[in-house]
Amino acid sequence: MTSKESHSGAQYARPSGSETQPGIEVLHHQLQPLEHDKKLGIALAGLGNYATQQLAPALQQCKFCRLAGIVTGNTSKIPMWQARYKIPDENVYSYDNFDEIASNSSIDIVYIVLPNALHAEFAIRAAKAGKHVICEKPMALTTAECDEMIAASKAANRLLGIGYRLHFEPYNMEVARIGTEKIFGNPTYIHAQHGQANMGGWRLDKKLSGGGAIQDLGIYCIQAARYACGEEPESVQVLEQRGFDASDPGSMERYIAWEMQMEGGLTARAEASYEADMNLLHLTAEHGWIELSPAFSYSGIHGKTATGFLQLASVNQQLLQMDDFALSVLHGSKASLPGELGKKDVAIIQAIYSSMQSGNRVAIE
Ligand code: NDP
């Protein structure tokens, strides 16, 4: 990913080199909302924590898309969702009858918010049903699955985007601006940490999660390293891990530390953990540094640089992310955060797992 790709794709991105240009949230604020029935209809597939606590509430404030349907395997959730969000019976689907969504013209976009192992299947089924797709991270468990998802969307002439909400978060995009525009000179080092203790449920079932802390939390560090310097990792080396045991196929990393050698020569170090809470993004450059802590949360992000504390807007990341995707659909343009971006992260995770098993440095394909 070049710096251009990391910035210029987003519908509201500020032009490069312009500190005084308005940020994403200001540009979004200036846009007039569509009338309710002109907004694109989104169906949320998988009514778990993220869909319930973040996406559905954010959709109530979106200007270009709205919550129009649900896909769930749990019938007891349906009455609450229908009542709270006025979802008609004909826009409620199960995983079994999901493909019938093809004939529902009030659903334009399916947002996949299922356990990781189900992303590929449902993204492909949604594309085959003629729907645009937003897929949560990680995009899939393998790059082969990613290729199938990308191919299905292309064949259906529909967009595929990944739910990387931090591309719409001003503090994270300030790190990207400082790194890619070399505001403090050439970046020399990146450090990212993301951890959360006491994880449970499908995240601890390797068949559904694809792995441990790196799949769920480490992927933020990988993405951050990429947008912070606008470069791609050429190789990865696992430095330490706990939890994975090569003799036990169901085992996964509870903690992992790894290094990414970026193409321009700088090193990015990262840690992901299910053992402890961690949330940090730091970039050092020749003449200064910037640090966010917490860095990857939904709100409350704090930042400072070599020259003082940052005071940037607090935004609803999911709102901006979904409206950005909706605008891409409405404008007939490319998705800002396309499947190819998500596939690269999956390739990096696969290389990290390969390094975890062999103990060697592994080149990224
Ligand atoms: P939850 O466990 O809270 O919800 C997952 C939902 O998937 C369930 O509630 C269920 O919905 C459905 N589901 C279908 N099959 C299964 C199964 N076999 N086991 C468990 N659940 C199943 O997970 P999250 O909402 O936290 O995460 C969902 C996805 O969103 C993940 O890919 C995760 O990485 C991503 N995510 C992204 C975040 C971000 O900031 N971008 C934050 C949090 C999560 P139902 O009962 O309706 O069928």
mmCIF file with all atom_site columns, C-alpha atoms in Angstrom, residues 134-204:
data_model
loop_
_atom_site.group_PDB
_atom_site.id
_atom_site.type_symbol
_atom_site.label_atom_id
_atom_site.label_alt_id
_atom_site.label_comp_id
_atom_site.label_asym_id
_atom_site.label_entity_id
_atom_site.label_seq_id
_atom_site.pdbx_PDB_ins_code
_atom_site.Cartn_x
_atom_site.Cartn_y
_atom_site.Cartn_z
_atom_site.occupancy
_atom_site.B_iso_or_equiv
_atom_site.pdbx_formal_charge
_atom_site.auth_seq_id
_atom_site.auth_comp_id
_atom_site.auth_asym_id
_atom_site.auth_atom_id
_atom_site.pdbx_PDB_model_num
ATOM 1  C CA . ILE A 1 134 ? -18.743 -5.025  3.729   1.00 0.00 ? 134 ILE A CA 1
ATOM 2  C CA . CYS A 1 135 ? -16.806 -7.737  5.538   1.00 0.00 ? 135 CYS A CA 1
ATOM 3  C CA . GLU A 1 136 ? -15.382 -7.504  9.031   1.00 0.00 ? 136 GLU A CA 1
ATOM 4  C CA . LYS A 1 137 ? -11.736 -8.135  9.838   1.00 0.00 ? 137 LYS A CA 1
ATOM 5  C CA . PRO A 1 138 ? -9.950  -10.411 9.342   1.00 0.00 ? 138 PRO A CA 1
ATOM 6  C CA . MET A 1 139 ? -11.315 -10.663 5.816   1.00 0.00 ? 139 MET A CA 1
ATOM 7  C CA . ALA A 1 140 ? -10.950 -14.475 5.826   1.00 0.00 ? 140 ALA A CA 1
ATOM 8  C CA . LEU A 1 141 ? -8.716  -17.232 7.153   1.00 0.00 ? 141 LEU A CA 1
ATOM 9  C CA . THR A 1 142 ? -6.623  -17.746 3.999   1.00 0.00 ? 142 THR A CA 1
ATOM 10 C CA . THR A 1 143 ? -5.600  -15.734 0.967   1.00 0.00 ? 143 THR A CA 1
ATOM 11 C CA . ALA A 1 144 ? -7.269  -18.401 -1.186  1.00 0.00 ? 144 ALA A CA 1
ATOM 12 C CA . GLU A 1 145 ? -10.591 -17.549 0.485   1.00 0.00 ? 145 GLU A CA 1
ATOM 13 C CA . CYS A 1 146 ? -9.882  -13.843 -0.079  1.00 0.00 ? 146 CYS A CA 1
ATOM 14 C CA . ASP A 1 147 ? -9.307  -14.516 -3.780  1.00 0.00 ? 147 ASP A CA 1
ATOM 15 C CA . GLU A 1 148 ? -12.651 -16.307 -4.010  1.00 0.00 ? 148 GLU A CA 1
ATOM 16 C CA . MET A 1 149 ? -14.411 -13.404 -2.281  1.00 0.00 ? 149 MET A CA 1
ATOM 17 C CA . ILE A 1 150 ? -12.797 -10.851 -4.591  1.00 0.00 ? 150 ILE A CA 1
ATOM 18 C CA . ALA A 1 151 ? -13.632 -12.952 -7.655  1.00 0.00 ? 151 ALA A CA 1
ATOM 19 C CA . ALA A 1 152 ? -17.271 -13.389 -6.553  1.00 0.00 ? 152 ALA A CA 1
ATOM 20 C CA . SER A 1 153 ? -17.722 -9.635  -6.100  1.00 0.00 ? 153 SER A CA 1
ATOM 21 C CA . LYS A 1 154 ? -16.079 -8.897  -9.447  1.00 0.00 ? 154 LYS A CA 1
ATOM 22 C CA . ALA A 1 155 ? -18.217 -11.499 -11.216 1.00 0.00 ? 155 ALA A CA 1
ATOM 23 C CA . ALA A 1 156 ? -21.344 -9.932  -9.727  1.00 0.00 ? 156 ALA A CA 1
ATOM 24 C CA . ASN A 1 157 ? -20.073 -6.421  -10.513 1.00 0.00 ? 157 ASN A CA 1
ATOM 25 C CA . ARG A 1 158 ? -20.500 -5.478  -6.849  1.00 0.00 ? 158 ARG A CA 1
ATOM 26 C CA . LEU A 1 159 ? -18.181 -3.779  -4.348  1.00 0.00 ? 159 LEU A CA 1
ATOM 27 C CA . LEU A 1 160 ? -16.360 -5.572  -1.563  1.00 0.00 ? 160 LEU A CA 1
ATOM 28 C CA . GLY A 1 161 ? -15.024 -3.495  1.328   1.00 0.00 ? 161 GLY A CA 1
ATOM 29 C CA . ILE A 1 162 ? -13.380 -4.365  4.649   1.00 0.00 ? 162 ILE A CA 1
ATOM 30 C CA . GLY A 1 163 ? -14.528 -2.865  7.953   1.00 0.00 ? 163 GLY A CA 1
ATOM 31 C CA . TYR A 1 164 ? -11.283 -1.076  8.814   1.00 0.00 ? 164 TYR A CA 1
ATOM 32 C CA . ARG A 1 165 ? -12.937 1.692   10.822  1.00 0.00 ? 165 ARG A CA 1
ATOM 33 C CA . LEU A 1 166 ? -9.656  3.332   11.913  1.00 0.00 ? 166 LEU A CA 1
ATOM 34 C CA . HIS A 1 167 ? -9.137  4.736   8.418   1.00 0.00 ? 167 HIS A CA 1
ATOM 35 C CA . PHE A 1 168 ? -11.876 7.180   9.444   1.00 0.00 ? 168 PHE A CA 1
ATOM 36 C CA . GLU A 1 169 ? -10.414 7.986   12.869  1.00 0.00 ? 169 GLU A CA 1
ATOM 37 C CA . PRO A 1 170 ? -8.612  11.355  12.948  1.00 0.00 ? 170 PRO A CA 1
ATOM 38 C CA . TYR A 1 171 ? -5.807  10.419  15.380  1.00 0.00 ? 171 TYR A CA 1
ATOM 39 C CA . ASN A 1 172 ? -4.865  7.315   13.421  1.00 0.00 ? 172 ASN A CA 1
ATOM 40 C CA . MET A 1 173 ? -4.997  9.257   10.167  1.00 0.00 ? 173 MET A CA 1
ATOM 41 C CA . GLU A 1 174 ? -2.758  11.895  11.752  1.00 0.00 ? 174 GLU A CA 1
ATOM 42 C CA . VAL A 1 175 ? -0.170  9.177   12.398  1.00 0.00 ? 175 VAL A CA 1
ATOM 43 C CA . ALA A 1 176 ? -0.536  8.205   8.734   1.00 0.00 ? 176 ALA A CA 1
ATOM 44 C CA . ARG A 1 177 ? -0.138  11.818  7.637   1.00 0.00 ? 177 ARG A CA 1
ATOM 45 C CA . ILE A 1 178 ? 2.958   12.377  9.770   1.00 0.00 ? 178 ILE A CA 1
ATOM 46 C CA . GLY A 1 179 ? 4.475   9.100   8.604   1.00 0.00 ? 179 GLY A CA 1
ATOM 47 C CA . THR A 1 180 ? 3.676   9.206   4.905   1.00 0.00 ? 180 THR A CA 1
ATOM 48 C CA . GLU A 1 181 ? 4.214   12.938  4.422   1.00 0.00 ? 181 GLU A CA 1
ATOM 49 C CA . LYS A 1 182 ? 7.410   12.733  6.475   1.00 0.00 ? 182 LYS A CA 1
ATOM 50 C CA . ILE A 1 183 ? 6.375   15.652  8.684   1.00 0.00 ? 183 ILE A CA 1
ATOM 51 C CA . PHE A 1 184 ? 9.116   14.647  11.180  1.00 0.00 ? 184 PHE A CA 1
ATOM 52 C CA . GLY A 1 185 ? 11.407  13.279  8.465   1.00 0.00 ? 185 GLY A CA 1
ATOM 53 C CA . ASN A 1 186 ? 11.661  9.658   7.430   1.00 0.00 ? 186 ASN A CA 1
ATOM 54 C CA . PRO A 1 187 ? 9.947   7.205   9.788   1.00 0.00 ? 187 PRO A CA 1
ATOM 55 C CA . THR A 1 188 ? 12.531  5.002   11.504  1.00 0.00 ? 188 THR A CA 1
ATOM 56 C CA . TYR A 1 189 ? 10.522  2.775   13.862  1.00 0.00 ? 189 TYR A CA 1
ATOM 57 C CA . ILE A 1 190 ? 6.934   1.725   14.544  1.00 0.00 ? 190 ILE A CA 1
ATOM 58 C CA . HIS A 1 191 ? 5.634   -0.006  17.631  1.00 0.00 ? 191 HIS A CA 1
ATOM 59 C CA . ALA A 1 192 ? 2.051   -1.268  17.977  1.00 0.00 ? 192 ALA A CA 1
ATOM 60 C CA . GLN A 1 193 ? 0.384   -3.241  20.756  1.00 0.00 ? 193 GLN A CA 1
ATOM 61 C CA . HIS A 1 194 ? -3.163  -4.507  21.049  1.00 0.00 ? 194 HIS A CA 1
ATOM 62 C CA . GLY A 1 195 ? -4.342  -6.820  23.783  1.00 0.00 ? 195 GLY A CA 1
ATOM 63 C CA . GLN A 1 196 ? -7.488  -7.684  25.636  1.00 0.00 ? 196 GLN A CA 1
ATOM 64 C CA . ALA A 1 197 ? -7.690  -10.049 28.581  1.00 0.00 ? 197 ALA A CA 1
ATOM 65 C CA . ASN A 1 198 ? -10.493 -12.554 29.213  1.00 0.00 ? 198 ASN A CA 1
ATOM 66 C CA . MET A 1 199 ? -11.584 -13.240 25.649  1.00 0.00 ? 199 MET A CA 1
ATOM 67 C CA . GLY A 1 200 ? -14.103 -16.059 25.252  1.00 0.00 ? 200 GLY A CA 1
ATOM 68 C CA . GLY A 1 201 ? -16.642 -17.647 22.912  1.00 0.00 ? 201 GLY A CA 1
ATOM 69 C CA . TRP A 1 202 ? -15.835 -18.455 19.302  1.00 0.00 ? 202 TRP A CA 1
ATOM 70 C CA . ARG A 1 203 ? -12.584 -16.461 19.497  1.00 0.00 ? 203 ARG A CA 1
ATOM 71 C CA . LEU A 1 204 ? -11.088 -19.347 21.489  1.00 0.00 ? 204 LEU A CA 1
#
